Coordinates of C-alpha atoms in Angstrom, one line a residue:
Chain C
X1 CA -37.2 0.6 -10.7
X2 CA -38.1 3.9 -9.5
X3 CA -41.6 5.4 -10.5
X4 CA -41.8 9.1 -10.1
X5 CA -44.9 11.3 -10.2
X6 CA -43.8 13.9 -12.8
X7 CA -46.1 16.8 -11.2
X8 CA -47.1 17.7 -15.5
X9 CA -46.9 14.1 -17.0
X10 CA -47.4 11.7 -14.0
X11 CA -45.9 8.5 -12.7
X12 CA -43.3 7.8 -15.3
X13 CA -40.3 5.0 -15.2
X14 CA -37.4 6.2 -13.7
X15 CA -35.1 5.7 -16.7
X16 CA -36.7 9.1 -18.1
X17 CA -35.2 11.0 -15.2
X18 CA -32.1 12.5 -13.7
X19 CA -31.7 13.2 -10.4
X20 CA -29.6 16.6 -9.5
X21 CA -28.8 16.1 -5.9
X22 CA -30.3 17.4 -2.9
X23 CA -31.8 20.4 -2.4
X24 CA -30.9 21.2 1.0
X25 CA -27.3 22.9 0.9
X26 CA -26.3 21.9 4.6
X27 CA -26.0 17.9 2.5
X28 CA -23.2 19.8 0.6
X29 CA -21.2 20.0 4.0
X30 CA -23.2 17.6 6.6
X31 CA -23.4 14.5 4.5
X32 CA -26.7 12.9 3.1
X33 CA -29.6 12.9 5.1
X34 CA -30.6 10.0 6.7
X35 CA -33.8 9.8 6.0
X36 CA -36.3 12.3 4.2
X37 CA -35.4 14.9 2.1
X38 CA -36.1 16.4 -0.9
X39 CA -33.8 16.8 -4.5
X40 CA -34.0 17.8 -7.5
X41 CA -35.0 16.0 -10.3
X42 CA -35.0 16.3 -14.3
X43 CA -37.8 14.8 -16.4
X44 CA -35.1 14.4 -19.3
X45 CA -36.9 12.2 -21.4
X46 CA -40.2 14.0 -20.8
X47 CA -41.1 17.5 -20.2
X48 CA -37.8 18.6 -19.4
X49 CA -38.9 20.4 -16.1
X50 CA -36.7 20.2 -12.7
X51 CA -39.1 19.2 -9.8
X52 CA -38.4 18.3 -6.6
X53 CA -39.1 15.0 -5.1
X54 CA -39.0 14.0 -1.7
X55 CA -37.4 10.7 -0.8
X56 CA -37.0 8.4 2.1
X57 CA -32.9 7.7 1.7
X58 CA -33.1 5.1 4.0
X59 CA -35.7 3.2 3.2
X60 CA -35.9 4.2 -0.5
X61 CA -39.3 4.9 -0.9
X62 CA -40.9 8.2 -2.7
X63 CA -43.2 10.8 -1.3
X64 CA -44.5 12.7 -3.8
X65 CA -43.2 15.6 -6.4
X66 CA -43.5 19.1 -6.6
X67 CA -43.1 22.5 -8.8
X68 CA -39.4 24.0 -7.4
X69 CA -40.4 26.4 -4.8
X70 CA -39.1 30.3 -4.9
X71 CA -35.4 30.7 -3.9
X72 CA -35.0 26.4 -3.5
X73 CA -32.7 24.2 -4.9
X74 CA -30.1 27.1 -6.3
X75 CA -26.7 25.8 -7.0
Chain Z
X1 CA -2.8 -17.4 16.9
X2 CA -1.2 -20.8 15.1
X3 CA 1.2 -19.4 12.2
X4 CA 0.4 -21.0 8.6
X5 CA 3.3 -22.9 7.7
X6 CA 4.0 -26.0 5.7
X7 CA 4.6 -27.8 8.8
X8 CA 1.6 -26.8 10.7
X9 CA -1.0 -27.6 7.4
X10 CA 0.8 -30.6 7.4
X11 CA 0.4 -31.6 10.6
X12 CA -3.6 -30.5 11.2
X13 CA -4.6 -32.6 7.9
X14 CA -3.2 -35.6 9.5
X15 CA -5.6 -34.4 12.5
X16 CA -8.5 -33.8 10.2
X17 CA -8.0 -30.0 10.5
X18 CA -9.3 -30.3 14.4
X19 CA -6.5 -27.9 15.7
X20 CA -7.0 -25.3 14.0
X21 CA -8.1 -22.1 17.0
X22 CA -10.2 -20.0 16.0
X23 CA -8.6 -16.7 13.9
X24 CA -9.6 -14.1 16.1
X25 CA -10.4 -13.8 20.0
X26 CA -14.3 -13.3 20.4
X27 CA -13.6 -10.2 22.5
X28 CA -16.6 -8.8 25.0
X29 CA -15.9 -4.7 24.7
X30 CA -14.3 -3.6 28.1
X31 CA -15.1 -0.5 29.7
X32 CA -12.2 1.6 28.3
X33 CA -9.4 1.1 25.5
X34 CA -6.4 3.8 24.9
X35 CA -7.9 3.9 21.2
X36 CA -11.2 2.6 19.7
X37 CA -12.0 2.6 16.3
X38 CA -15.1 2.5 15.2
X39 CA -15.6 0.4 11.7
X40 CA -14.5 -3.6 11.6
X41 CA -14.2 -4.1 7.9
X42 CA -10.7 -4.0 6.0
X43 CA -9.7 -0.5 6.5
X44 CA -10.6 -0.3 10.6
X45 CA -8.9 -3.7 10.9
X46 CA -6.0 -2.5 8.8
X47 CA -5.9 0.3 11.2
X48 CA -5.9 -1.7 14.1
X49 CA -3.2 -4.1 13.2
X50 CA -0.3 -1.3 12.4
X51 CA -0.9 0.7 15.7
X52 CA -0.1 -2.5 17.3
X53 CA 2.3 -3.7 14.8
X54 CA 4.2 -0.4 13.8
X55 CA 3.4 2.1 17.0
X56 CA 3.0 -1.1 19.8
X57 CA -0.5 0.2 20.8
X58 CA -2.3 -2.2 21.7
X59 CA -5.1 -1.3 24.1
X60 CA -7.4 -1.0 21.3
X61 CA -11.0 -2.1 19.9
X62 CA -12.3 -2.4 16.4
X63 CA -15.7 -2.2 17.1
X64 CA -18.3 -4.2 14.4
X65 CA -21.8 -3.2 13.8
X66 CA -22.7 -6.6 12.2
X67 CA -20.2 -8.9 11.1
X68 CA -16.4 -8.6 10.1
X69 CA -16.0 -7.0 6.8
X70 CA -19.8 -7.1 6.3
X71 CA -19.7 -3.7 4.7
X72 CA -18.2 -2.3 1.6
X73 CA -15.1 -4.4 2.0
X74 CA -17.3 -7.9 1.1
X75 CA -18.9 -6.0 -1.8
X76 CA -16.2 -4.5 -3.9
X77 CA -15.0 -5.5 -7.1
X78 CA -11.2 -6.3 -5.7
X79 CA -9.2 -3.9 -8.0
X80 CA -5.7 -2.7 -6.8
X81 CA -4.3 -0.3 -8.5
X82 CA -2.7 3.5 -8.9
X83 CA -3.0 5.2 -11.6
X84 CA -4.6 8.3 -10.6
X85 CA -3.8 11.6 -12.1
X86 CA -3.5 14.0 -8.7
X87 CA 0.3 13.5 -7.4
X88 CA -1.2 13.5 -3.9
X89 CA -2.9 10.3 -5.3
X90 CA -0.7 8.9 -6.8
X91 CA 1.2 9.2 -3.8
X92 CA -0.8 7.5 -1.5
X93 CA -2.1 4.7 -3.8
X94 CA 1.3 3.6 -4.6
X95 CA 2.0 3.3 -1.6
X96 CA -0.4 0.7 -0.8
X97 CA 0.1 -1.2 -4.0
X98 CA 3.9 -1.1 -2.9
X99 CA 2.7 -2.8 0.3
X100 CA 0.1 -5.5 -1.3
X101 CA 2.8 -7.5 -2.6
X102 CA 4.0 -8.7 0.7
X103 CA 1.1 -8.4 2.7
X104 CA 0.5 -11.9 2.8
X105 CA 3.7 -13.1 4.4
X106 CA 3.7 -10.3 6.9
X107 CA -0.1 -11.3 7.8
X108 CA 0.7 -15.1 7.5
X109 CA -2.6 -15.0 5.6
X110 CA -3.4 -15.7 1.6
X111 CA -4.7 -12.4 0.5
X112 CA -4.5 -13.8 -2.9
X113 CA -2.9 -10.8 -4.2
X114 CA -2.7 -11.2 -8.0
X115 CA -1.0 -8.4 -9.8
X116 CA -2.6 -9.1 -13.5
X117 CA -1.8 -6.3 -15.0
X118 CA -4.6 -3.5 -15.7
X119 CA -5.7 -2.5 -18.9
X120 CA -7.9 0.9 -19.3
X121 CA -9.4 1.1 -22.7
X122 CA -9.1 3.9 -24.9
X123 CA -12.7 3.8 -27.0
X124 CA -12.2 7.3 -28.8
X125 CA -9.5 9.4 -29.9
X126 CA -10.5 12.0 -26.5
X127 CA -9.8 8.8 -24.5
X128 CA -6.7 8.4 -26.0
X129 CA -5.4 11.7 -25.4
X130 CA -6.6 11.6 -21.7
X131 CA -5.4 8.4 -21.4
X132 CA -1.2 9.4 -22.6
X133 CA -1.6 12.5 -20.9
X134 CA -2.8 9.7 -17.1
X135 CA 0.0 7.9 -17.9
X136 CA 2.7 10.4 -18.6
X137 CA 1.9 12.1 -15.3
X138 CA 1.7 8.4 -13.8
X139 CA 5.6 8.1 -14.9
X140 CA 6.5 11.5 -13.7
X141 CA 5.3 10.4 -10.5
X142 CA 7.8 7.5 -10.6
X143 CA 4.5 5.1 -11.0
X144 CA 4.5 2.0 -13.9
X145 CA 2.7 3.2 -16.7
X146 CA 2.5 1.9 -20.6
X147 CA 0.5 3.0 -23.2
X148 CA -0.3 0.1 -25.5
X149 CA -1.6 0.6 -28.9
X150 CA -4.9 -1.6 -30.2
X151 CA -3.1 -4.3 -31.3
X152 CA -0.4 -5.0 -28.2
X153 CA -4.0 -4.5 -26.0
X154 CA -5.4 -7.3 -28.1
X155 CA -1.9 -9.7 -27.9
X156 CA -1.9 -8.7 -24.2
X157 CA -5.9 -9.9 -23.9
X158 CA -7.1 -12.0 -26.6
X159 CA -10.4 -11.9 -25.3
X160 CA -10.7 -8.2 -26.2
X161 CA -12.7 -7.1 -29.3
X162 CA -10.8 -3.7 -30.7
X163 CA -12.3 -3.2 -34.3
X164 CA -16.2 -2.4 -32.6
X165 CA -17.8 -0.2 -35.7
X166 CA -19.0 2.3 -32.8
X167 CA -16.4 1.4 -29.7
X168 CA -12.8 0.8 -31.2
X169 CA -10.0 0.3 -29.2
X170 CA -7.7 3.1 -29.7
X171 CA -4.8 2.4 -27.3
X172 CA -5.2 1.1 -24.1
X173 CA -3.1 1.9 -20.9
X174 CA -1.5 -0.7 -18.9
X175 CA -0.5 -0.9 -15.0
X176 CA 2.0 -4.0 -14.5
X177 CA 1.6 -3.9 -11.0
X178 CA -1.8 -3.6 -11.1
X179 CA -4.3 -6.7 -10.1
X180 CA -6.8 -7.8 -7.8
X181 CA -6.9 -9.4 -4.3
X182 CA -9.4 -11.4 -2.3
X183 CA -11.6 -9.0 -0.9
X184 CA -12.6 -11.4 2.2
X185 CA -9.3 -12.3 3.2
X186 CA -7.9 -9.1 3.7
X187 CA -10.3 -8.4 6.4
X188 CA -9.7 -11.8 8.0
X189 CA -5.7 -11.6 7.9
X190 CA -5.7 -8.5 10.0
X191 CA -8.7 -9.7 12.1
X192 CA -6.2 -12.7 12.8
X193 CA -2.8 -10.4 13.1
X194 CA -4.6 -7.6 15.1
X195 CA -6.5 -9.8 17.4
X196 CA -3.0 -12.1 18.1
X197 CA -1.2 -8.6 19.1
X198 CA -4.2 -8.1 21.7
X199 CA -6.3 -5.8 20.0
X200 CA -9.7 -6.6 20.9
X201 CA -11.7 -7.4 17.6
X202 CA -16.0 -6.7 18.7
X203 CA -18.7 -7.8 16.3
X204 CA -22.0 -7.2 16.6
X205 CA -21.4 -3.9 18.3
X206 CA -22.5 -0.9 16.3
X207 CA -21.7 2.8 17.4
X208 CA -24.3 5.6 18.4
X209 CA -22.4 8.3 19.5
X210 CA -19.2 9.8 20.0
X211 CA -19.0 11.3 23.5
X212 CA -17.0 14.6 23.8
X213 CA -16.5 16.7 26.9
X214 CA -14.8 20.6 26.4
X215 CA -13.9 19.7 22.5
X216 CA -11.8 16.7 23.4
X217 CA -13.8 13.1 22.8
X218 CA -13.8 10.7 25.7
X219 CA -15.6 7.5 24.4
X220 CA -18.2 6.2 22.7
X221 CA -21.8 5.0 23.1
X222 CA -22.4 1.6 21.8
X223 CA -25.1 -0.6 21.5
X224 CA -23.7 -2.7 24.6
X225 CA -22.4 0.2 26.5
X226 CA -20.4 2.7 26.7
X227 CA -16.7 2.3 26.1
X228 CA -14.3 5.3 27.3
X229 CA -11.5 6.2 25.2
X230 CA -8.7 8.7 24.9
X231 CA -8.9 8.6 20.9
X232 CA -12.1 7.3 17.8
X233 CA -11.4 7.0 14.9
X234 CA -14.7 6.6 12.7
X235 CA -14.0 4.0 9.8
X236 CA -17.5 3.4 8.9
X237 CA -17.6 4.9 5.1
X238 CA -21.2 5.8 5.3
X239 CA -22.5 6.2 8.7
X240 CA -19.4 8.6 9.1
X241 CA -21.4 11.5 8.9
X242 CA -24.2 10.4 10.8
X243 CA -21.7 9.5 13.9
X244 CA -19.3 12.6 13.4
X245 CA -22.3 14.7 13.8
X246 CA -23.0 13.3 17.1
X247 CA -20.0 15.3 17.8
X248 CA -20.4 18.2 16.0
X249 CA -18.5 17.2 13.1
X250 CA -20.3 17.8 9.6
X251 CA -18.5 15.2 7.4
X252 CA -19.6 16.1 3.5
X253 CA -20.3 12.6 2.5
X254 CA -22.9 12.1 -0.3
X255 CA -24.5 8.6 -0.2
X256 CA -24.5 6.6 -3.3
X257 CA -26.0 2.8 -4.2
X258 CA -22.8 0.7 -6.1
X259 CA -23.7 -2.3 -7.4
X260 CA -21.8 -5.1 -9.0
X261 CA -22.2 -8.8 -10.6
X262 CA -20.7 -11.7 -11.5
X263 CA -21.0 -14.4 -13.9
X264 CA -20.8 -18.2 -13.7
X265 CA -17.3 -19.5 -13.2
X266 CA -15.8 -20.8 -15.8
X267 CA -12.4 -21.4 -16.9
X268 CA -9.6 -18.9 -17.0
X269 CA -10.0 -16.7 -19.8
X270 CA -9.1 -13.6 -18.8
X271 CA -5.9 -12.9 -17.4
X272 CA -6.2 -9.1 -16.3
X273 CA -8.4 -6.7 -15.2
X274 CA -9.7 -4.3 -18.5
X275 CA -11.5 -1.1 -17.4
X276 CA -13.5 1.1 -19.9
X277 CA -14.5 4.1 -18.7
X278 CA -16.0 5.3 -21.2
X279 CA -18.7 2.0 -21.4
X280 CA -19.1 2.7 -17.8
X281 CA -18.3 -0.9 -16.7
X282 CA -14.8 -2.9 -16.0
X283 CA -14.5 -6.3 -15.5
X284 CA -11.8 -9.1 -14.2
X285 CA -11.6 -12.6 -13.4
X286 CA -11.9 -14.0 -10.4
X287 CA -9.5 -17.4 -9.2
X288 CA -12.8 -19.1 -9.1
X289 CA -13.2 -18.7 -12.6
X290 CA -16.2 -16.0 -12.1
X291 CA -16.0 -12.8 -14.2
X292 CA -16.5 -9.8 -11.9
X293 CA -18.3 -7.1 -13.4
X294 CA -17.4 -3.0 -11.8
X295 CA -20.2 -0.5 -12.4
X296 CA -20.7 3.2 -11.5
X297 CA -22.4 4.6 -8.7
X298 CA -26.3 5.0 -9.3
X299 CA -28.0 8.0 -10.0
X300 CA -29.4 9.6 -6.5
X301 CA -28.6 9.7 -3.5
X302 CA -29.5 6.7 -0.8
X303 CA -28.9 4.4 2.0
X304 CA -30.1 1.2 0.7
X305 CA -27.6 -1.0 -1.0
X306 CA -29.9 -1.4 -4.2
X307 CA -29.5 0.3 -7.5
X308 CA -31.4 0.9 -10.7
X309 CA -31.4 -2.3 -13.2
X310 CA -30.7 0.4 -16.7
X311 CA -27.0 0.6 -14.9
X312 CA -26.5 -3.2 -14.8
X313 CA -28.1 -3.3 -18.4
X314 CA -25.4 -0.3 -19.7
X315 CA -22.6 -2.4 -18.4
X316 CA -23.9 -5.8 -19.8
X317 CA -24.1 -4.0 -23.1
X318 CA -20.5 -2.3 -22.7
X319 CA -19.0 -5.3 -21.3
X320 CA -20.4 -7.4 -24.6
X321 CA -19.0 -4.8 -26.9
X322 CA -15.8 -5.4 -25.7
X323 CA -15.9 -9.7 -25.4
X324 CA -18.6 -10.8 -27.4
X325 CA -17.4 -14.1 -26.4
X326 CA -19.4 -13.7 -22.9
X327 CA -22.3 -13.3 -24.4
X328 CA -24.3 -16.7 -23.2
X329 CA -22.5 -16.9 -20.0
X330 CA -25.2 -16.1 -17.2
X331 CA -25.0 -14.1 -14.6
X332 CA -25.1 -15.7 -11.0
X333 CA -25.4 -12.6 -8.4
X334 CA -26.0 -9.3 -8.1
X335 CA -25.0 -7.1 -5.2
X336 CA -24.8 -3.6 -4.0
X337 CA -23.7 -1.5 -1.1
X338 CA -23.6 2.4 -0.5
X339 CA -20.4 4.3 -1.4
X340 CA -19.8 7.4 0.5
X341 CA -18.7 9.9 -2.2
X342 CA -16.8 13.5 -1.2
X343 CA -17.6 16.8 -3.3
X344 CA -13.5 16.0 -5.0
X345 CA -13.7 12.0 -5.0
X346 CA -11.1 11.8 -2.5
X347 CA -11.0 10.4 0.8
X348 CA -11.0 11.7 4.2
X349 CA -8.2 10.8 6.5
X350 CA -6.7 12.2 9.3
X351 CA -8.2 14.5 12.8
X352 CA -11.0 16.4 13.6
X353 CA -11.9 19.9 14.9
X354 CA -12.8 17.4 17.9
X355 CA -9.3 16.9 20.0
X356 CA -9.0 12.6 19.7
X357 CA -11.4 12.1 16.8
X358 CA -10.4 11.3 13.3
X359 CA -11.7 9.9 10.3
X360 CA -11.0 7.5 7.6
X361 CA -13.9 7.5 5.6
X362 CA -15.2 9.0 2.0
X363 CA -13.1 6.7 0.1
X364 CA -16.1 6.2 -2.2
X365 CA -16.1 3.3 -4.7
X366 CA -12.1 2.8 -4.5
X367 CA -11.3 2.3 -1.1
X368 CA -10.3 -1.5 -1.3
X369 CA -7.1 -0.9 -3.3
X370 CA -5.6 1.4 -0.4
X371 CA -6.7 -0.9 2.5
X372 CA -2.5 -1.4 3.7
X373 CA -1.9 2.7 3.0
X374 CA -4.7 3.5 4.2
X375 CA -4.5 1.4 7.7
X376 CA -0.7 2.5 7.8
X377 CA -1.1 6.2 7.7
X378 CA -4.4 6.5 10.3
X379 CA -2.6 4.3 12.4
X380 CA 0.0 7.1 12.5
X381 CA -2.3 9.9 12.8
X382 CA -3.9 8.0 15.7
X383 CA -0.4 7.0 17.6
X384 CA 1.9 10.5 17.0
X385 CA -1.7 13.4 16.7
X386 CA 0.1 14.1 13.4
X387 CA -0.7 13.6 9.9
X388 CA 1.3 10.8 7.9
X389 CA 2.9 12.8 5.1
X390 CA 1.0 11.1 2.6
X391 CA -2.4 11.3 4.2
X392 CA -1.9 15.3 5.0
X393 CA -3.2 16.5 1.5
X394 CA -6.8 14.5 2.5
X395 CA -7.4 16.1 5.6
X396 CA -10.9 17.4 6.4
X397 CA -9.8 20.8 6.3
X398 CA -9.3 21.0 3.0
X399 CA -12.5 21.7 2.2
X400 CA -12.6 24.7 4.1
X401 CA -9.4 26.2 2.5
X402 CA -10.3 24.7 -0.8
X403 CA -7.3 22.3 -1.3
X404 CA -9.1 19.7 -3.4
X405 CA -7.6 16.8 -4.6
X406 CA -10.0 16.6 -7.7
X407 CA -10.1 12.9 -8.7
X408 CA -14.1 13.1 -10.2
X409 CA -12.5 12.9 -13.9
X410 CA -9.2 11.4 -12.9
X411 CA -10.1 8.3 -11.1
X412 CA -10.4 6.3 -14.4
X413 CA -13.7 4.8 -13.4
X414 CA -17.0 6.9 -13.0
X415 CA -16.8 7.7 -9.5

């Protein structure tokens, strides 16, 4: 069980969240990122605000969450 | 190699099974092979087996980062099956479930092919019109396809509950040919039959790097050395992209957590494999009496073979809706691995911008059910430099020029 910092509501369960990939394009055509990296996630159950949260794919821990910044994470 | 036969069990149990060599040569990596393929678990091996078998190539190492089969090909949930929706698919799918049949006299092995039949639950009246339209273009494609209504589903699988108040069955499509096979054993038989044609079968020898000089590959680096080789192919579903980069080849594999579970054995009640996409959760029998529960992939991307609990619980509750009667059996493991997923759900087979490299990876959560097509037709690739005509549509290229084989919605299980 994921717990993500929601930067408005704060550490919530990770049921109340969808994740919307990364937010790097170059994932799109060089694979996932080994590593850290940061994606997109929605507080669905909650506020309802995208974020982006930076995760440790290989070892699956979290490193905090973030208001999207100006021209990240388009699609 | 000692061939299986009636006379040969017959004779070792009178020895106490003493005589019994082992079924594959230990094999130290030499310094060079004519081909090396990178990935030991069903598909490499596969690989392996018919360029020696089919193309008499035989100076060639399957090299193993841990141990045989370790990967994906010990964690899946043993479906075979071909009822896809894309011709190209279709295509290539049949074509390994038109080689499972006899795979285990050819390999002298028990793969323990069973073809049960498959049943894929319609739950609402959408399902059922996607699920005539899947198996009219099944038919078209010359493929075994039914569609059953509620009632033949439930004489076909008595098990099956089809008057759920929120989930009724409203026709159900079936795949004769259809079944499952041990998982394991396919990755030991062509271990065995690879190894006995001299293909040298390494474990414990994971890949760095792929070693290119002037856009032409000429080995690769290894955790015991490195080996020099005039062609790689990278079988290693997710560390594909990782290894292709080291040679400048960006490999668009998202990486995805797929778990799976299985229940206490008990005895047979369930005598095919039922998939309800719409539940989100499939489920078969295994021969030791275990029920074998299929999930989809988890919800973000990762390395770690370890998914979100809310997943299993949405299949328990799925799986319950549609046999109540498993409701107090207990569940006895839980498992997961890392899928690698491509941006059309279809896999990647075939060369590489790189002259010598190619790939046979992305094959996401239904890779097992291909393992002899798959094997067959990289085999080719690697032997002739062309494309097997069934494996061209699933080159890399494709998504340059935009030649998807979409298979997200088609593949009949959440991909």
């Amino acid at each position: 069980m994921l717990y993500i910092a929601c930067p408005w509501c704060g550490p919530r369960e990770e049921p109340e969240f969808v994740c919307g990939g990364a937010t790097d394009p170059a994932e799109r055509t060089g694979g996932t990122v080994y590593g850290r990296h940061g994606e997109l996630w929605l507080h669905r159950y909650g506020c309802r605000r995208w974020f982006v949260l930076e995760r440790d794919t290989a070892r699956g821990t979290v490193h905090g969450a973030r208001a999207v910044g100006d021209g990240e994470g388009g699609r | 190699m000692v061939t299986f036969s009636f006379l040969t069990l017959a004779r070792e149990a009178l020895r106490g099974h003493a005589g019994w060599p082992r079924q594959w040569r230990r094999a130290e990596p030499r310094r060079r092979y004519k081909v090396v393929i990178v990935g030991g678990g069903a598909h490499g091996l596969a690989t392996a087996y018919y360029l020696a078998r089919e193309h008499g190539i035989t100076d060639v190492a399957v090299l193993e980062k841990g141990w045989l089969g370790g990967g994906n090909t010990a964690r899946n949930t043993t479906i075979v099956r071909s009822n896809y929706l894309n011709p190209e698919s279709i295509a290539l799918y049949d074509h390994a479930l038109d080689l499972w049949p006899g795979l285990a006299r050819e390999l002298n092995y028990n793969v323990m092919f069973s073809p049960r039949g498959l049943l894929t639950l319609a739950l609402s009246p959408e399902d059922a019109r996607q699920g005539v339209r899947r198996i009219h273009a099944n038919r078209l494609a010359g493929v075994d396809a039914e569609w059953l209504t509620a009632r033949e589903a439930h004489r076909r699988c008595p098990l099956l509950r089809i008057d759920h108040p929120r989930w009724p069955v409203e026709g159900a499509a079936l795949q004769r040919r259809a079944g499952v096979a041990r998982h394991d054993a396919v990755a030991w038989a062509y271990a065995r039959a690879a190894s006995a044609l001299g293909v040298d079968v390494v474990e414990h020898c994971p890949g760095r790097a792929v070693r290119t000089a002037n856009g032409r590959v000429t080995g690769v680096e290894t955790a015991r050395g490195v080996i020099d080789a005039d062609a790689v192919a990278l079988v290693t579903a997710g560390h594909t992209a990782a290894l292709a980069a080291t040679a400048g080849v960006g490999v668009p594999l998202e990486m995805r957590p797929l778990q799976a579970f299985v229940s206490e054995p008990v005895k047979p009640a369930l005598d095919c494999v039922v998939m309800a996409p719409r539940l989100d959760v499939y489920v078969s029998q295994s021969d030791k009496g275990e029920l074998v529960f299929g999930l989809p992939v988890d919800g973000y991307p990762s390395f770690v073979p370890q998914g979100s609990f809310g997943i299993i619980e949405r299949a328990v509750t799925g799986a319950l809706a549609l046999f109540p009667a498993l409701s107090r059996l207990r569940l006895l493991r839980i498992w997961g691995g890392t899928v690698d997923l491509t941006p059309d759900r279809s896999p990647i087979i075939g060369a590489t911008p790189v002259a010598g490299l190619y790939l046979g990876c992305g094959w996401g959560t239904g890779g097992f059910k291909a393992t002899p097509a798959a094997g067959r037709v990289l085999a080719h690739a690697l032997a002739t430099g062309a494309a097997h005509p069934l494996a061209e549509p699933f080159g890399l290229e494709r998504f340059s020029t935009g030649t998807l084989i979409d298979e997200r919605a088609a593949a009949a299980v959440a991909h």
